[in-house]
């Protein structure tokens, strides 16, 4: 396997994209924060199926971490990530330094109203401003035809779609299905933080959400269904539930207390020790 080409500056990134454009090739893009697993690689493979050339970025974005969150501890393995990306068919790695993305004097922030007021947006103030800002920059820097993001971070996906549409960034945003471990746990870089006992409990999160989504699809009340789901998560060993809600798939409008009234998903964020896990499941 040949070594994956890498660039670290926007100038070099745009130079390579211009070469591909000159050859009449389409460009796909998968932004990541590294510590790559099969979930990330599935996004690269999806982009490869949609475009002639694929760029992946690895950038641990400081502006989407709040005070006391795990920015410093977030796993980093650039060489390992590059090898995995090469194996998945990636054509170029963009790995900028913080100073390249946020040079001295940087003073702009992108904020999406409405979609960011709930779920992770309510729990992590400022998080989606950081996401919206860095994704706006990345899409403007790479100028891809398509960009692929995972449905595990479903709220983030909706925010990115809105940013792309509102700012005329020109990419087609594709949401790719969540990739899961054998027991159904959504793959996440933060799963590495779990102890052996916590990992056993973590595998029950998706089971609880799947059961609750099934009940709602059969017409059950949201309030009763979510009460039962909270009890099931506590019984499974989860220490704290950040949120557990049913919301519409498009606008993230809160559903209930009766049956859901439009296409919806169940969203959860829950803690095992200090590790915060998120997941979501479609209703119906």
Short mmCIF file of C-alpha atoms in Angstrom, two decimals:
data_model
loop_
_atom_site.label_atom_id
_atom_site.label_comp_id
_atom_site.label_asym_id
_atom_site.label_seq_id
_atom_site.Cartn_x
_atom_site.Cartn_y
_atom_site.Cartn_z
CA UNK A 1 0.00 0.00 0.00
CA UNK A 2 1.48 3.37 -1.02
CA UNK A 3 1.76 6.19 1.52
CA UNK A 4 -1.19 8.58 1.60
CA UNK A 5 -0.32 12.06 0.30
CA UNK A 6 -0.75 14.74 2.99
CA UNK A 7 -1.03 18.53 2.95
CA UNK A 8 -1.08 20.88 5.92
CA UNK A 9 -1.95 24.24 4.40
CA UNK A 10 -5.03 25.59 2.67
CA UNK A 11 -2.85 26.72 -0.22
CA UNK A 12 -1.56 23.21 -0.87
CA UNK A 13 -5.04 21.74 -0.44
CA UNK A 14 -6.53 24.08 -3.01
CA UNK A 15 -3.61 23.48 -5.39
CA UNK A 16 -4.31 19.73 -5.41
CA UNK A 17 -8.07 20.22 -5.78
CA UNK A 18 -7.42 22.56 -8.72
CA UNK A 19 -5.34 19.85 -10.42
CA UNK A 20 -8.19 17.37 -10.05
CA UNK A 21 -10.70 19.90 -11.31
CA UNK A 22 -8.46 20.56 -14.30
CA UNK A 23 -8.62 16.86 -15.10
CA UNK A 24 -12.40 16.92 -14.94
CA UNK A 25 -12.58 14.92 -11.70
CA UNK A 26 -15.18 15.26 -8.95
CA UNK A 27 -14.13 15.68 -5.33
CA UNK A 28 -15.54 14.13 -2.16
CA UNK A 29 -14.72 15.18 1.38
CA UNK A 30 -14.92 13.59 4.84
CA UNK A 31 -13.99 15.85 7.77
CA UNK A 32 -12.87 14.04 10.96
CA UNK A 33 -11.15 14.72 14.26
CA UNK A 34 -8.98 11.63 13.87
CA UNK A 35 -8.70 8.57 16.16
CA UNK A 36 -10.35 6.82 13.23
CA UNK A 37 -12.46 3.67 13.43
CA UNK A 38 -14.61 1.74 10.97
CA UNK A 39 -17.38 4.32 11.29
CA UNK A 40 -15.13 7.04 9.91
CA UNK A 41 -13.78 4.75 7.22
CA UNK A 42 -17.32 3.94 6.08
CA UNK A 43 -17.77 7.66 5.37
CA UNK A 44 -14.61 7.70 3.26
CA UNK A 45 -15.81 4.65 1.33
CA UNK A 46 -19.19 6.28 0.75
CA UNK A 47 -17.47 9.42 -0.53
CA UNK A 48 -15.31 7.25 -2.81
CA UNK A 49 -18.46 5.71 -4.27
CA UNK A 50 -19.82 9.20 -5.03
CA UNK A 51 -16.72 11.03 -6.28
CA UNK A 52 -13.56 10.45 -8.31
CA UNK A 53 -11.18 11.70 -5.61
CA UNK A 54 -11.64 11.83 -1.82
CA UNK A 55 -10.09 14.13 0.76
CA UNK A 56 -10.25 13.40 4.48
CA UNK A 57 -9.31 15.99 7.06
CA UNK A 58 -7.96 15.24 10.53
CA UNK A 59 -8.27 18.25 12.81
CA UNK A 60 -9.13 18.21 16.51
CA UNK A 61 -11.15 21.42 16.54
CA UNK A 62 -10.65 23.33 19.79
CA UNK A 63 -13.62 25.64 19.30
CA UNK A 64 -16.17 22.83 19.70
CA UNK A 65 -14.86 21.76 23.11
CA UNK A 66 -16.20 23.49 26.20
CA UNK A 67 -14.40 24.20 29.48
CA UNK A 68 -13.56 20.95 31.26
CA UNK A 69 -14.21 18.78 28.20
CA UNK A 70 -11.67 16.32 26.82
CA UNK A 71 -9.75 18.44 24.29
CA UNK A 72 -6.32 17.64 25.74
CA UNK A 73 -7.15 13.97 26.32
CA UNK A 74 -8.82 13.45 22.93
CA UNK A 75 -6.97 10.55 21.24
CA UNK A 76 -4.55 11.47 18.45
CA UNK A 77 -2.74 9.08 16.08
CA UNK A 78 -1.95 10.81 12.82
CA UNK A 79 0.25 8.04 11.39
CA UNK A 80 -2.31 5.36 12.25
CA UNK A 81 -5.13 7.47 10.83
CA UNK A 82 -3.22 8.01 7.57
CA UNK A 83 -2.68 4.28 7.14
CA UNK A 84 -6.36 3.55 7.74
CA UNK A 85 -7.44 6.25 5.31
CA UNK A 86 -5.13 4.89 2.61
CA UNK A 87 -6.68 1.46 3.07
CA UNK A 88 -10.17 2.92 2.70
CA UNK A 89 -9.35 4.51 -0.66
CA UNK A 90 -8.70 8.09 0.46
CA UNK A 91 -6.64 10.14 -1.99
CA UNK A 92 -5.44 13.03 0.19
CA UNK A 93 -5.16 13.81 3.90
CA UNK A 94 -5.56 17.43 5.00
CA UNK A 95 -4.03 17.77 8.49
CA UNK A 96 -3.77 21.46 9.37
CA UNK A 97 -2.32 22.90 12.56
CA UNK A 98 -4.54 25.00 14.83
CA UNK A 99 -2.74 28.13 13.63
CA UNK A 100 -3.59 27.32 10.01
CA UNK A 101 -7.29 27.06 10.80
CA UNK A 102 -7.42 29.88 13.35
CA UNK A 103 -4.60 32.33 12.61
CA UNK A 104 -3.87 35.24 14.90
CA UNK A 105 -6.70 37.76 14.78
CA UNK A 106 -9.36 35.20 13.79
CA UNK A 107 -12.65 36.78 14.88
CA UNK A 108 -15.53 35.08 13.05
CA UNK A 109 -18.05 32.57 14.33
CA UNK A 110 -20.92 30.83 12.55
CA UNK A 111 -24.08 30.14 14.54
CA UNK A 112 -27.17 28.24 13.45
CA UNK A 113 -30.34 29.26 15.27
CA UNK A 114 -33.09 26.86 16.27
CA UNK A 115 -31.47 23.53 15.46
CA UNK A 116 -28.74 24.13 18.05
CA UNK A 117 -31.03 25.10 20.94
CA UNK A 118 -31.79 21.54 22.04
CA UNK A 119 -30.12 18.18 22.72
CA UNK A 120 -26.32 18.52 22.58
CA UNK A 121 -26.69 22.23 21.87
CA UNK A 122 -28.41 22.76 25.21
CA UNK A 123 -26.00 20.48 27.09
CA UNK A 124 -22.82 21.86 25.52
CA UNK A 125 -23.20 25.63 25.02
CA UNK A 126 -21.10 26.90 22.13
CA UNK A 127 -20.36 23.41 20.82
CA UNK A 128 -22.30 23.78 17.58
CA UNK A 129 -20.94 27.27 16.98
CA UNK A 130 -17.51 25.61 16.87
CA UNK A 131 -18.80 22.85 14.59
CA UNK A 132 -20.57 25.25 12.23
CA UNK A 133 -17.53 27.52 12.04
CA UNK A 134 -14.96 24.81 11.34
CA UNK A 135 -17.17 22.98 8.82
CA UNK A 136 -17.86 26.26 7.00
CA UNK A 137 -14.11 26.79 6.76
CA UNK A 138 -13.37 23.23 5.66
CA UNK A 139 -16.04 23.22 2.96
CA UNK A 140 -14.80 26.59 1.74
CA UNK A 141 -11.20 25.37 1.73
CA UNK A 142 -11.76 22.03 -0.01
CA UNK A 143 -14.71 23.11 -2.19
CA UNK A 144 -15.92 19.52 -2.64
CA UNK A 145 -18.78 18.31 -4.78
CA UNK A 146 -20.01 16.08 -1.95
CA UNK A 147 -19.27 15.80 1.76
CA UNK A 148 -20.22 12.82 3.92
CA UNK A 149 -21.14 12.93 7.61
CA UNK A 150 -22.41 10.19 9.91
CA UNK A 151 -25.94 9.89 11.26
CA UNK A 152 -24.62 9.00 14.72
CA UNK A 153 -24.15 12.73 15.21
CA UNK A 154 -27.58 13.38 13.74
CA UNK A 155 -28.08 16.86 15.17
CA UNK A 156 -24.67 17.83 13.83
CA UNK A 157 -25.68 16.50 10.41
CA UNK A 158 -28.79 18.70 10.39
CA UNK A 159 -26.75 21.73 11.49
CA UNK A 160 -24.22 21.15 8.71
CA UNK A 161 -26.95 20.80 6.10
CA UNK A 162 -28.37 24.14 7.23
CA UNK A 163 -24.96 25.87 7.18
CA UNK A 164 -24.23 24.51 3.70
CA UNK A 165 -27.59 25.69 2.37
CA UNK A 166 -27.66 29.08 4.10
CA UNK A 167 -24.09 30.05 3.18
CA UNK A 168 -24.26 28.67 -0.39
CA UNK A 169 -21.19 26.51 0.18
CA UNK A 170 -22.11 24.36 -2.80
CA UNK A 171 -21.52 20.83 -1.52
CA UNK A 172 -24.07 18.04 -1.56
CA UNK A 173 -24.24 16.84 2.04
CA UNK A 174 -24.75 13.09 2.45
CA UNK A 175 -25.75 11.44 5.73
CA UNK A 176 -24.33 7.93 6.13
CA UNK A 177 -25.78 5.25 8.45
CA UNK A 178 -24.30 4.71 11.90
CA UNK A 179 -21.72 1.92 12.03
CA UNK A 180 -22.06 -0.27 15.12
CA UNK A 181 -20.09 -2.81 17.11
CA UNK A 182 -21.30 -6.44 17.25
CA UNK A 183 -23.53 -5.65 20.24
CA UNK A 184 -24.96 -2.58 18.51
CA UNK A 185 -22.99 0.13 20.31
CA UNK A 186 -22.42 3.05 17.95
CA UNK A 187 -18.73 3.30 17.09
CA UNK A 188 -17.08 6.32 18.68
CA UNK A 189 -13.54 7.39 19.48
CA UNK A 190 -14.71 7.98 23.05
CA UNK A 191 -15.62 4.29 23.49
CA UNK A 192 -11.92 3.79 24.28
CA UNK A 193 -12.50 5.58 27.58
CA UNK A 194 -14.87 2.85 28.86
CA UNK A 195 -13.81 0.27 31.43
CA UNK A 196 -14.61 -3.38 30.75
CA UNK A 197 -17.71 -3.25 32.95
CA UNK A 198 -18.86 0.06 31.44
CA UNK A 199 -18.39 -1.36 27.94
CA UNK A 200 -20.88 -4.15 28.76
CA UNK A 201 -23.42 -1.58 29.94
CA UNK A 202 -22.79 0.64 26.91
CA UNK A 203 -24.00 -2.09 24.56
CA UNK A 204 -27.48 -1.78 26.05
CA UNK A 205 -28.01 1.84 25.02
CA UNK A 206 -28.96 1.01 21.44
CA UNK A 207 -31.21 -1.84 22.62
CA UNK A 208 -33.19 0.52 24.83
CA UNK A 209 -33.50 3.10 22.05
CA UNK A 210 -34.49 0.49 19.48
CA UNK A 211 -37.20 -0.87 21.77
CA UNK A 212 -38.51 2.61 22.49
CA UNK A 213 -38.53 3.55 18.80
CA UNK A 214 -40.46 0.37 18.05
CA UNK A 215 -43.06 1.25 20.67
CA UNK A 216 -43.49 4.75 19.27
CA UNK A 217 -43.84 3.40 15.74
CA UNK A 218 -46.76 1.30 17.02
CA UNK A 219 -48.50 4.39 18.38
CA UNK A 220 -47.36 4.43 22.01
CA UNK A 221 -47.28 7.69 23.94
CA UNK A 222 -43.94 9.50 24.02
CA UNK A 223 -44.03 10.29 27.74
CA UNK A 224 -44.78 6.72 28.81
CA UNK A 225 -42.26 5.24 26.37
CA UNK A 226 -39.44 7.51 27.45
CA UNK A 227 -40.16 6.95 31.14
CA UNK A 228 -39.77 3.21 30.55
CA UNK A 229 -36.57 3.83 28.58
CA UNK A 230 -35.07 5.92 31.40
CA UNK A 231 -35.77 3.13 33.85
CA UNK A 232 -34.18 0.60 31.49
CA UNK A 233 -31.02 2.71 31.14
CA UNK A 234 -30.73 3.09 34.91
CA UNK A 235 -31.14 -0.67 35.30
CA UNK A 236 -28.43 -1.19 32.66
CA UNK A 237 -25.95 0.73 34.78
CA UNK A 238 -25.95 4.20 33.25
CA UNK A 239 -25.00 6.79 35.85
CA UNK A 240 -26.75 9.84 34.44
CA UNK A 241 -29.01 10.65 31.50
CA UNK A 242 -28.19 13.97 29.89
CA UNK A 243 -31.23 13.83 27.62
CA UNK A 244 -33.66 11.27 26.22
CA UNK A 245 -36.15 12.79 23.82
CA UNK A 246 -38.24 12.13 20.74
CA UNK A 247 -37.86 14.83 18.10
CA UNK A 248 -38.81 15.29 14.46
CA UNK A 249 -36.24 14.12 11.94
CA UNK A 250 -36.04 17.40 10.03
CA UNK A 251 -36.53 20.36 12.35
CA UNK A 252 -35.80 18.52 15.62
CA UNK A 253 -39.17 19.62 17.01
CA UNK A 254 -40.04 18.04 20.35
CA UNK A 255 -42.63 15.25 20.14
CA UNK A 256 -45.15 14.15 22.75
CA UNK A 257 -46.51 13.78 25.31
CA UNK A 258 -48.80 11.68 23.13
CA UNK A 259 -47.85 9.69 20.02
CA UNK A 260 -45.40 11.17 17.51
CA UNK A 261 -47.06 13.21 14.79
CA UNK A 262 -44.36 13.26 12.09
CA UNK A 263 -41.23 11.33 11.03
CA UNK A 264 -39.11 11.29 14.17
CA UNK A 265 -36.11 9.88 15.99
CA UNK A 266 -35.27 9.12 19.59
CA UNK A 267 -32.15 10.92 20.80
CA UNK A 268 -30.10 10.04 23.87
CA UNK A 269 -26.97 11.18 25.64
CA UNK A 270 -26.02 9.27 28.78
CA UNK A 271 -22.98 8.88 31.01
CA UNK A 272 -21.07 5.81 32.09
CA UNK A 273 -18.67 7.24 34.64
CA UNK A 274 -17.17 10.30 32.95
CA UNK A 275 -17.78 9.01 29.41
CA UNK A 276 -20.69 10.59 27.58
CA UNK A 277 -22.27 8.40 24.90
CA UNK A 278 -24.73 9.62 22.29
CA UNK A 279 -26.99 7.69 19.93
CA UNK A 280 -30.25 8.05 18.05
CA UNK A 281 -32.75 5.72 16.48
CA UNK A 282 -35.41 6.33 13.81
CA UNK A 283 -39.05 5.81 14.68
CA UNK A 284 -40.75 3.54 12.17
#
